[in-house]
Coordinates of C-alpha atoms and ligand atoms in Angstrom, one line a residue:
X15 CA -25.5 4.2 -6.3
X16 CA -26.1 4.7 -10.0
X17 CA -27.6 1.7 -12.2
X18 CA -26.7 1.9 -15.6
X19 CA -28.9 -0.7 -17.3
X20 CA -32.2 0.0 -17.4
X21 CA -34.4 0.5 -14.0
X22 CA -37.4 -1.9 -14.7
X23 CA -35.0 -4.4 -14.6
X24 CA -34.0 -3.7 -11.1
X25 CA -38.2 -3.1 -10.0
X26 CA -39.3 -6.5 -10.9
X27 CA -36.0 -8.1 -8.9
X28 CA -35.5 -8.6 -5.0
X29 CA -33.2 -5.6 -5.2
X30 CA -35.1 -2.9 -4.3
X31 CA -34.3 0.8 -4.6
X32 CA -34.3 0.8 -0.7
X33 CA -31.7 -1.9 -0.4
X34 CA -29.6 -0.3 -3.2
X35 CA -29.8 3.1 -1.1
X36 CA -28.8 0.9 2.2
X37 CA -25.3 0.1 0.9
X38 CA -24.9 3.7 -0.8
X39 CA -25.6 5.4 2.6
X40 CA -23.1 3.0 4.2
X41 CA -20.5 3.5 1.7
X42 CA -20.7 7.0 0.8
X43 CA -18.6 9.4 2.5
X44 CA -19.5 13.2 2.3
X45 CA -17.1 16.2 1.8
X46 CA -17.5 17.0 5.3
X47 CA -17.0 13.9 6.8
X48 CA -13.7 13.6 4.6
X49 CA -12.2 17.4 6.4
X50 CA -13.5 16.0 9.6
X51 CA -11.0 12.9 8.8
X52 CA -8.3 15.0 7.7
X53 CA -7.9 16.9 10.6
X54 CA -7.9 13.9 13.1
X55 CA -5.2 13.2 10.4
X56 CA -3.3 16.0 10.8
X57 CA -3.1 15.8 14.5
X58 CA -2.2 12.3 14.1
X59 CA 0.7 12.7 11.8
X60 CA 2.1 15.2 14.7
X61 CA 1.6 13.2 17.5
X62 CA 4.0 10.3 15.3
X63 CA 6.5 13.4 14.9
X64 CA 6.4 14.1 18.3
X65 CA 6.9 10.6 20.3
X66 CA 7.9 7.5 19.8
X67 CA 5.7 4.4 20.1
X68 CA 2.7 6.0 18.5
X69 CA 0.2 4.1 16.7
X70 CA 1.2 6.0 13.4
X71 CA 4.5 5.9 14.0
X72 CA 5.8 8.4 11.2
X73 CA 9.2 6.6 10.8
X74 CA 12.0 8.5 10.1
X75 CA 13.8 6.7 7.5
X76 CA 17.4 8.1 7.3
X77 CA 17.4 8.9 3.9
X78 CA 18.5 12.7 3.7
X79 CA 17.5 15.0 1.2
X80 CA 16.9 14.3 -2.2
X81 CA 18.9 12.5 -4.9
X82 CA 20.6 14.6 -7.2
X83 CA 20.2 12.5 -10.4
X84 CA 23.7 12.1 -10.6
X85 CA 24.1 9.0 -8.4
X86 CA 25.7 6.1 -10.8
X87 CA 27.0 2.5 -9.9
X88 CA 25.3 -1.1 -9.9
X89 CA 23.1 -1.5 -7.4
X90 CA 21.4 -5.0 -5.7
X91 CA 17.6 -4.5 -4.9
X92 CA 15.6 -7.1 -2.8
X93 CA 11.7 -6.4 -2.3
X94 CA 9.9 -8.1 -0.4
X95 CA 6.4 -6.8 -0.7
X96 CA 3.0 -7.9 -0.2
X97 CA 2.4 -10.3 -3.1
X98 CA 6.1 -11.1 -5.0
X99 CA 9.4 -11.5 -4.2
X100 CA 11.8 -9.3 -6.3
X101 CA 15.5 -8.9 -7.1
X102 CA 16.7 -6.1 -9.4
X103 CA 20.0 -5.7 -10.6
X104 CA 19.8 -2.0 -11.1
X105 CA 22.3 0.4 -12.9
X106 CA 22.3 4.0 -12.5
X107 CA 24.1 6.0 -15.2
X108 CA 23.8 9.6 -13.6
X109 CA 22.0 12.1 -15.5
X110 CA 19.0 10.3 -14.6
X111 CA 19.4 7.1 -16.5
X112 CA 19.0 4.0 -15.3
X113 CA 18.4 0.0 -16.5
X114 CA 16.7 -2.6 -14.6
X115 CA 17.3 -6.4 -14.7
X116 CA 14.6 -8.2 -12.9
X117 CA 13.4 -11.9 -11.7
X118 CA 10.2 -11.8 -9.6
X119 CA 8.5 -14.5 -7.6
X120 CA 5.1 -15.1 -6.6
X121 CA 4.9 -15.6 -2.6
X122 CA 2.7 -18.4 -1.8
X123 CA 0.1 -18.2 1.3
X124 CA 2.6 -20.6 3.1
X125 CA 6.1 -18.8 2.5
X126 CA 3.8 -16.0 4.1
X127 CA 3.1 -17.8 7.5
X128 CA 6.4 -20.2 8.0
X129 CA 9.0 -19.5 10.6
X130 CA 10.7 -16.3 10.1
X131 CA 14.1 -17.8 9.4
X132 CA 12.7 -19.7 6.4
X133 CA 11.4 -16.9 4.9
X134 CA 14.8 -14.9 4.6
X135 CA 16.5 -18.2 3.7
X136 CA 14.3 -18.3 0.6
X137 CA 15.0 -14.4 -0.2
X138 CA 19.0 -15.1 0.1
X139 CA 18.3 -18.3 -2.3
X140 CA 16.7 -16.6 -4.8
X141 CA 18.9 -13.7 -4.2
X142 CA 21.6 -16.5 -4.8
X143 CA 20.2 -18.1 -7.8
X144 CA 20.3 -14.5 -9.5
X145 CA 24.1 -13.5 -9.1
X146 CA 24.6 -16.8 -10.6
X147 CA 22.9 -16.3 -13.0
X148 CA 24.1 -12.6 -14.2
X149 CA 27.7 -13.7 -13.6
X150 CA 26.9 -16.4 -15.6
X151 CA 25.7 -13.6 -18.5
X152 CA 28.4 -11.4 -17.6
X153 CA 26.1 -8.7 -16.4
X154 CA 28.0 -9.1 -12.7
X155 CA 31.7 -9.5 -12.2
X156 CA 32.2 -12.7 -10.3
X157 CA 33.0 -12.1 -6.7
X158 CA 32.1 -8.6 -7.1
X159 CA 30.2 -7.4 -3.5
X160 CA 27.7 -5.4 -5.0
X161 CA 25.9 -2.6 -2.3
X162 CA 22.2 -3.8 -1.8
X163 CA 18.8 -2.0 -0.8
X164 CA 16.2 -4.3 0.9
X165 CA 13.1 -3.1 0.1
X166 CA 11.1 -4.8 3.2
X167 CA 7.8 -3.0 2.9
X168 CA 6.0 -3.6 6.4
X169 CA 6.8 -1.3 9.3
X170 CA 10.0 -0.9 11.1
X171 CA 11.3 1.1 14.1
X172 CA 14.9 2.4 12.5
X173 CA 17.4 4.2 14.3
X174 CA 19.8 3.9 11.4
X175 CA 19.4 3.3 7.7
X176 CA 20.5 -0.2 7.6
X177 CA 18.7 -1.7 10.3
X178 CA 14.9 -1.8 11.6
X179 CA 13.0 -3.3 14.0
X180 CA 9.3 -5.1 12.8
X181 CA 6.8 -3.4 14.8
X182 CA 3.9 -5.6 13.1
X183 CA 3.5 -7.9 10.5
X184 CA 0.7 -6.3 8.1
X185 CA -1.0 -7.3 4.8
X186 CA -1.7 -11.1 6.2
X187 CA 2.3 -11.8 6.6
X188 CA 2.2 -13.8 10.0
X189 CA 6.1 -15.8 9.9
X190 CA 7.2 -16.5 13.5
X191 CA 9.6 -14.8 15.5
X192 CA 10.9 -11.6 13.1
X193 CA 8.0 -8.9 15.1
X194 CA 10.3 -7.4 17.8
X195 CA 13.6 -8.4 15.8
X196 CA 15.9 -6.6 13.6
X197 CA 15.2 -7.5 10.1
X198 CA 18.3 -6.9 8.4
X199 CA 20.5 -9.1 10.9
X200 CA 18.0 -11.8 10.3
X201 CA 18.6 -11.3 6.0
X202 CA 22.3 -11.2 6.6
X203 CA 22.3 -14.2 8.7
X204 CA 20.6 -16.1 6.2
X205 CA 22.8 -14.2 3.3
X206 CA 26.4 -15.5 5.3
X207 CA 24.2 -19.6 5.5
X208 CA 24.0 -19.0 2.0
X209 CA 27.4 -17.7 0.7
X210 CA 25.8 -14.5 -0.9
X211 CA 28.2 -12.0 -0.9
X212 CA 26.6 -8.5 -0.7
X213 CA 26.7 -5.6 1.8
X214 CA 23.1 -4.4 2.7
X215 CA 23.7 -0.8 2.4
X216 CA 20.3 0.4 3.0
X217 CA 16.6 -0.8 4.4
X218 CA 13.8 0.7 2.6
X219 CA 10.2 1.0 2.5
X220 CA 8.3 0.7 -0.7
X221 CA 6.7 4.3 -0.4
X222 CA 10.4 5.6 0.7
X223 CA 11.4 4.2 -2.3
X224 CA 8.7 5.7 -4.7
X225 CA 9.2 8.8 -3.0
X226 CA 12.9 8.7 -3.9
X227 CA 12.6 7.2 -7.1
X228 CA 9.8 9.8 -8.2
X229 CA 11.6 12.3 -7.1
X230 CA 14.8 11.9 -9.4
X231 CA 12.6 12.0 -12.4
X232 CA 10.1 14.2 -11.2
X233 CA 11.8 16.7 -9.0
X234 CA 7.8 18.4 -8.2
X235 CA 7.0 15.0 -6.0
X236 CA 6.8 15.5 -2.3
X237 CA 4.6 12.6 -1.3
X238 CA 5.3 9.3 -2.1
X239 CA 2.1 6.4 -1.9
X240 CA 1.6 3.2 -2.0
X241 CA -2.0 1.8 -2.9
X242 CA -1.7 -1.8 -3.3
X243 CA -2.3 -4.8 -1.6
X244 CA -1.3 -2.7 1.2
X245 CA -1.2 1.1 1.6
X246 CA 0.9 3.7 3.1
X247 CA 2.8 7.0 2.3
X248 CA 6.1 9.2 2.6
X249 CA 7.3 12.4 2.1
X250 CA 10.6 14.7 3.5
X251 CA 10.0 16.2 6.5
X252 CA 12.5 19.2 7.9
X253 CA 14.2 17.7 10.8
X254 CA 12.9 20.9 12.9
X255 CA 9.9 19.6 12.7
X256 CA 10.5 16.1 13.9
X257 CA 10.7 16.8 17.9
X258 CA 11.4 13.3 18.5
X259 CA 14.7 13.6 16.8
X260 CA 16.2 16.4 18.6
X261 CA 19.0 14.9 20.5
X262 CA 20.5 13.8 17.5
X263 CA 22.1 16.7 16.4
X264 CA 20.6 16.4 12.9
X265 CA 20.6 20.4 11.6
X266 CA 16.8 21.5 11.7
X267 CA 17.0 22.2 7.9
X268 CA 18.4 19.2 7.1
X269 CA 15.6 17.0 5.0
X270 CA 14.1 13.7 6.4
X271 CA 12.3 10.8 4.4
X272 CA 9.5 9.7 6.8
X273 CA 7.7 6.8 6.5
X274 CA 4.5 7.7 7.9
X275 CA 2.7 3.9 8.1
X276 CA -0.7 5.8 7.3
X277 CA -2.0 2.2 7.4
X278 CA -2.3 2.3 11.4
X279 CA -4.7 5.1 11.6
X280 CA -7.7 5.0 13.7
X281 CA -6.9 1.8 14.9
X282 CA -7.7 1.0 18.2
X283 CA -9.5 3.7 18.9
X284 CA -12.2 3.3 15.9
X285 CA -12.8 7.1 16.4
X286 CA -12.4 8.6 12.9
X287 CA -13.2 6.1 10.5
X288 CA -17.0 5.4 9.2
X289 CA -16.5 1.6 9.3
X290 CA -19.3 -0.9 8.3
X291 CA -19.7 -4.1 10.3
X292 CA -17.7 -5.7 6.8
X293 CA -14.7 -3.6 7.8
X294 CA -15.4 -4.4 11.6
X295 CA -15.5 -8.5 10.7
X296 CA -12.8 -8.1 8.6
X297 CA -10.7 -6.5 11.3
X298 CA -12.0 -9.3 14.3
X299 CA -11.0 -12.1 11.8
X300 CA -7.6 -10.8 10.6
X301 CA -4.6 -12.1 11.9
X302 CA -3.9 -8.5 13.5
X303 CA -7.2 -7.8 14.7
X304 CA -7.8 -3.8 15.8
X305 CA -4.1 -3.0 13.4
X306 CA -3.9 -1.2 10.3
X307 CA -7.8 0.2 10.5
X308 CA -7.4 2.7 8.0
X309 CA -5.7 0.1 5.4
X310 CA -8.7 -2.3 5.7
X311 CA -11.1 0.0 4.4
X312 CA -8.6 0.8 1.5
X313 CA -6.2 -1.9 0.3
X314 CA -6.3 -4.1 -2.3
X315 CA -5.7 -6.6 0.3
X316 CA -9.5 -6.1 1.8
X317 CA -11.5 -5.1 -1.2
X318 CA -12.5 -7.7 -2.4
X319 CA -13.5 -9.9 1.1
X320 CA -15.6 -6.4 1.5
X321 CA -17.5 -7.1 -1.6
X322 CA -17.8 -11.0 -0.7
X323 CA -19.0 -9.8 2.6
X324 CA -22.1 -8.1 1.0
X325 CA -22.4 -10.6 -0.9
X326 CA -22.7 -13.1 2.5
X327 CA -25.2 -11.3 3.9
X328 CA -27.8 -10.9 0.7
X329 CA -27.5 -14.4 -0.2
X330 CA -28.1 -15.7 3.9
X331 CA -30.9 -13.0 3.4
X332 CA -32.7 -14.5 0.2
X333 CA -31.6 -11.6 -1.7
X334 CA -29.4 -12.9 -4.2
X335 CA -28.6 -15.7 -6.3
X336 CA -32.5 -17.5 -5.3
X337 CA -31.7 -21.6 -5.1
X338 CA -28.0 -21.2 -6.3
X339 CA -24.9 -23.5 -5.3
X340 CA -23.2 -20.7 -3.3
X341 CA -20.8 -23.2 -1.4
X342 CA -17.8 -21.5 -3.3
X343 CA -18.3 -17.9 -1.9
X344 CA -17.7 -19.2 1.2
X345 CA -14.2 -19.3 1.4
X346 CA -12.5 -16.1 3.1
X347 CA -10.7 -13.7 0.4
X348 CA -11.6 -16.0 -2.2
X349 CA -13.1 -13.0 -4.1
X350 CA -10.3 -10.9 -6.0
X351 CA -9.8 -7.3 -5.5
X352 CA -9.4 -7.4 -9.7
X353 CA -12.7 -8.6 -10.2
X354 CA -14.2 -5.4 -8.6
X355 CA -12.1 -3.6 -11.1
X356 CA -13.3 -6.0 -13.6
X357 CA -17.2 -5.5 -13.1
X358 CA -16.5 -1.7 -12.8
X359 CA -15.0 -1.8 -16.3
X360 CA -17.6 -3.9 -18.3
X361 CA -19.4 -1.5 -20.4
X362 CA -21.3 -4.5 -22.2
X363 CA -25.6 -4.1 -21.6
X364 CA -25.6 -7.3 -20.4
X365 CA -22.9 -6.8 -17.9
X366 CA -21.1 -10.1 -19.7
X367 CA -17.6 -9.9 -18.0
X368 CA -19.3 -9.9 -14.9
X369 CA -21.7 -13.5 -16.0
X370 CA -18.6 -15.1 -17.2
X371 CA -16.4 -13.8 -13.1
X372 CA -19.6 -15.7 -11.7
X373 CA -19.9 -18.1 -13.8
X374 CA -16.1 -19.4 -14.7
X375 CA -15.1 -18.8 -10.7
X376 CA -18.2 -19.8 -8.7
X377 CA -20.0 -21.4 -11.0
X378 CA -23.2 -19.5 -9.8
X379 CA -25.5 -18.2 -13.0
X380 CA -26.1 -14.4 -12.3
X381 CA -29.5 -12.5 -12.9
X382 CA -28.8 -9.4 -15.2
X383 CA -30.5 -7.2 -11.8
X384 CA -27.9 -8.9 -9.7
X385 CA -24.8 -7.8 -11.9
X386 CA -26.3 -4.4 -12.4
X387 CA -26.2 -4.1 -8.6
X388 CA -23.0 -5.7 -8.2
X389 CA -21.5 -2.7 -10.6
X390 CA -22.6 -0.8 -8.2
X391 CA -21.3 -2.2 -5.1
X392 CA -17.7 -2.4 -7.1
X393 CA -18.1 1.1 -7.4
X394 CA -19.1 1.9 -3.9
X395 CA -16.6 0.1 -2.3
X396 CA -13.8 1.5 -4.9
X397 CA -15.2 4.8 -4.6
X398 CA -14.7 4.9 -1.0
X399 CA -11.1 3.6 -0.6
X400 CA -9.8 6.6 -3.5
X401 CA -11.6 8.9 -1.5
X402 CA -10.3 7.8 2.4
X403 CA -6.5 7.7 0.6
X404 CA -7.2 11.3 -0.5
X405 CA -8.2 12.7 3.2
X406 CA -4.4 10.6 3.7
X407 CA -2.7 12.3 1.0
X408 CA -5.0 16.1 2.0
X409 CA -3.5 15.2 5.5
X410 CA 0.2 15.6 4.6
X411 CA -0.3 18.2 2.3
X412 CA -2.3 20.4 5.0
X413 CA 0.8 19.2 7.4
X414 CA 3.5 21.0 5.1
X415 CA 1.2 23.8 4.3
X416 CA 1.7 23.1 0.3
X417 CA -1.4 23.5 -0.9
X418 CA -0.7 26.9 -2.3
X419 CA 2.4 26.3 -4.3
X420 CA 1.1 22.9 -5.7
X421 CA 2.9 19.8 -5.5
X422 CA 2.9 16.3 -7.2
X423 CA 2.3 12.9 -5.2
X424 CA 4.4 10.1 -7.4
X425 CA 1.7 6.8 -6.2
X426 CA 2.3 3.1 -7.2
X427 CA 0.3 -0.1 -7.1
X428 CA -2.3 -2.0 -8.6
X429 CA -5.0 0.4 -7.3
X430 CA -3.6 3.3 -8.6
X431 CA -2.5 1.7 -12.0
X432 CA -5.2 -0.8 -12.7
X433 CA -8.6 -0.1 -11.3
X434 CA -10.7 2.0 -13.8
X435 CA -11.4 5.9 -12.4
X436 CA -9.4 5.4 -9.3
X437 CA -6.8 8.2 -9.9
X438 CA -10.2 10.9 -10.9
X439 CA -11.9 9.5 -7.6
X440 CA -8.9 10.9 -5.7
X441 CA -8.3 14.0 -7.7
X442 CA -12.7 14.2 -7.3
X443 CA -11.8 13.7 -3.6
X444 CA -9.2 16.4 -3.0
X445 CA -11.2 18.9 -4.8
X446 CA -14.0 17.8 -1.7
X447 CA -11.7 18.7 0.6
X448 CA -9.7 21.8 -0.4
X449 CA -12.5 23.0 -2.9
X450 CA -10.7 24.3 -6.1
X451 CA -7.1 24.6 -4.1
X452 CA -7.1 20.8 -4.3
X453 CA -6.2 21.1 -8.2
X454 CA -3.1 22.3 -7.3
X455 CA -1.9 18.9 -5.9
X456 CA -1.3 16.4 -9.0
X457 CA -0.7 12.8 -9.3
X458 CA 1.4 11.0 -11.3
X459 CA 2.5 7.0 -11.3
X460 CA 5.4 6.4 -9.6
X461 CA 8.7 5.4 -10.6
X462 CA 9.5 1.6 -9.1
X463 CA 10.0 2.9 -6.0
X464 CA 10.9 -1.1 -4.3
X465 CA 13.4 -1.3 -7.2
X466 CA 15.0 1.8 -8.7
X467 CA 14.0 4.0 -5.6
X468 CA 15.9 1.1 -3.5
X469 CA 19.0 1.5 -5.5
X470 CA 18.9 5.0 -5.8
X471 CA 18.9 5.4 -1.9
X472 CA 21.6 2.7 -1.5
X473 CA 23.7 5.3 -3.5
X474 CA 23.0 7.8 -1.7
X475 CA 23.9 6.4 1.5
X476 CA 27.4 5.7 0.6
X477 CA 28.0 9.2 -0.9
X478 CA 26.6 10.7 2.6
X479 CA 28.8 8.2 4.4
X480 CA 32.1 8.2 1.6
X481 CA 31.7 12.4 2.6
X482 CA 31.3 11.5 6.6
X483 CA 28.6 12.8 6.9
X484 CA 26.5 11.2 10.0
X485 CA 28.6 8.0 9.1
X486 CA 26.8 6.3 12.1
X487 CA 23.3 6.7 11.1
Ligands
BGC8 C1 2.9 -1.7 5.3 C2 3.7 -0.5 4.8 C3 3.8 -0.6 3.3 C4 2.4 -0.7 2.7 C5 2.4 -0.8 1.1 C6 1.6 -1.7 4.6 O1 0.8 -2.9 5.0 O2 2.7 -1.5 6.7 O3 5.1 -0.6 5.3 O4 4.5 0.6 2.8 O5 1.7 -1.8 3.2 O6 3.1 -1.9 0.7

């Protein structure tokens, strides 16, 4: 753990060196222990191709091959992701060009545990309240029955493109009666309560999506990630290789999009993963306790209670913040992922972003040793979620044996985009695992996978199906 204001500081404080070494031995995770995980990785994305019903399930998505760029039309995109609600109007002009018209909607804690029902009537209404509106501006024709992709970014057993079964709620989502249903006849009964006429062509996942939508403007992406408030990946599998599929009579060159729900791994078992006992309350006190192991040590979802977890345990320890008002750290996940990013980034020698995120949301005055170590601990805890999603990312490479031809992974989310060093922590991470090889595998932001990628495979759907071509799946 590296201190960058100066030592004495840090001597004369209740932090000891010791202590500071405590949380960088927990956190830290070693080139070795990073192959070890990607080969339990490996196996595990096989097993998913394999059976059904594994705990990562490696969905195959029913989008076949990649688009061609010249998909064109106006296409409806719902997302319903971890944090917003979104509806696109999107317009694809072939040659690669595309507009997007957008309205988003912050999803409240409620909307996120009320009867299932509710939920999709509040999508169809806002979904509603949009048409209106673009009619209204002329975008839309009126009565015009646009095709639609619903981005619903949680996992879902499909055996067909526009339909899915929830296996889990993830990401803190809890609404009633929708695990164990099929999510697009719930949308499209609450669509026909609500008048909205559109045909949902397509169900998508948000990595889907960005792999799909990264892959018509960078044709080099293979892997699509998500590394947000929840995290997951895809990427095109040969259908050869997907045993489970066999009696479909899919060709075995044919290309698959699988949507691997990388979020599941190690869970139950615990085998793989170094977890801390913050990762191990955090799981017992979830809503899905023993689920999604391997996005709890990563997400942006989780981050954050990590750091507040820490931060728990030194101030019941008489550590930190000596005869302070603490009452408002109590609250679970009332400390932001985007504060972490925040302390990592404040280059100030008195750490002043990080006295004004203490002082402004907890009202607690900080010591300058304490904000030196909480730099730190933002660092360790970011540092170790780029690192785990690299042995994810190393995983599928190893699985399609690209590492010598190179390819580019198109990732999204706030993780990615926001957090200061997290994209060089992965690349740092790769080169860990595959030594200098791992240079050969690039990154790149993603295209909107939830709204353009959404569209894009809606379009592609109808060409396979206007051409016949497995018109059932
Ligand atoms: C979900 C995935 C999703 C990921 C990123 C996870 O919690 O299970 O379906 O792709 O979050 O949004």
């Amino acid at each position: 753990m590296s201190l960058d204001n100066t030592q004495s500081i840090v001597e004369d404080s209740p932090i000891t060196s010791e202590l500071i070494q405590k949380y960088e031995k927990l956190f830290t995770l070693t080139p070795e222990k990073m192959r070890s995980i990607v080969d339990a990785f490996v196996e595990t994305l096989k097993r998913g191709l394999e059976q059904y019903g594994q705990v990562v399930p490696m969905i195959p998505a029913f989008v076949f091959g990649w688009p061609t760029g010249e998909e064109t039309g106006d296409y409806l995109a719902l997302d319903l992701g971890g944090t917003n609600l979104r509806v696109c109007l999107v317009t694809l002009s072939g040659g690669g060009k595309f507009d997007i018209k957008q309205k988003k909607y912050r999803l409240t804690e409620e909307q996120k545990q009320m009867e299932g029902s509710l939920l999709f009537d509040f999508c169809a209404d806002s979904l509603s309240a949009f048409l209106e509106s673009a009619q209204a501006e002329g975008t839309i024709k009126a009565g015009a029955e646009l095709p639609m992709g619903f981005t619903f970014s949680y996992p879902c057993q499909q055996d067909r493109i526009d339909h899915g079964i929830l296996i889990r709620w993830t990401k803190g989502f809890g609404n009633p009666n929708v695990e164990g249903f099929d999510v697009t006849q719930l949308f499209a009964d609450s669509l026909k309560k609500h008048n909205v006429p559109v045909s949902l062509t397509a169900l998508v996942n948000d990595t889907t999506g960005a792999l799909i939508a990264s892959h018509y403007t960078n044709p080099r992406t293979r892997i699509g990630v998500i590394l947000g408030t929840g995290c997951n990946a895809a990427y095109a599998e040969r259908v050869g290789n997907i045993p489970k599929m066999k009696d479909l009579g899919i060709p075995d060159d044919t290309l698959m999009s699988i949507n691997c729900e990388w979020g599941a791994f190690d869970s139950f078992e615990h085998k793989h993963l170094p977890r801390t006992k913050y990762d191990e309350i955090i799981d017992l006190t979830s809503n899905k306790p023993h689920e999604q192991a391997f996005e709890k040590c990563i997400s942006g979802r989780y981050l954050g209670e990590i750091f507040r977890l820490v931060m728990k345990e030194l101030i019941d320890e008489g550590v930190i913040f000596l005869g302070k008002d603490t009452s408002k750290l109590n609250e679970e996940y009332c400390f932001d992922t985007a504060y972490l990013s925040t302390m990592e980034s404040d280059m100030t020698p008195e750490l002043l972003t990080i006295v004004s995120v203490f002082s402004q949301h907890y009202k607690i005055e900080t010591t300058l040793a304490e904000r030196q170590f909480f730099k730190a601990l933002a660092n360790l805890i970011g540092t170790r979620s780029a690192r785990l999603a690299s042995c994810g990312m190393a995983a599928i490479v190893k699985k399609l044996d690209i590492l010598d031809e190179g390819c580019s992974i198109g990732i999204d989310g706030s993780l990615y985009d926001m957090y200061p060093g997290f994209k060089e922590r992965i690349h740092e991470g790769l080169t860990d695992i595959f030594g200098e090889k791992g240079k050969n595998v690039v990154t790149h932001h993603a295209e909107d996978g939830s709204g353009l990628g959404s569209a894009i495979i809606a379009a592609m759907t109808k060409t396979r199906k206007d051409k016949g071509f497995f018109t059932n799946l």
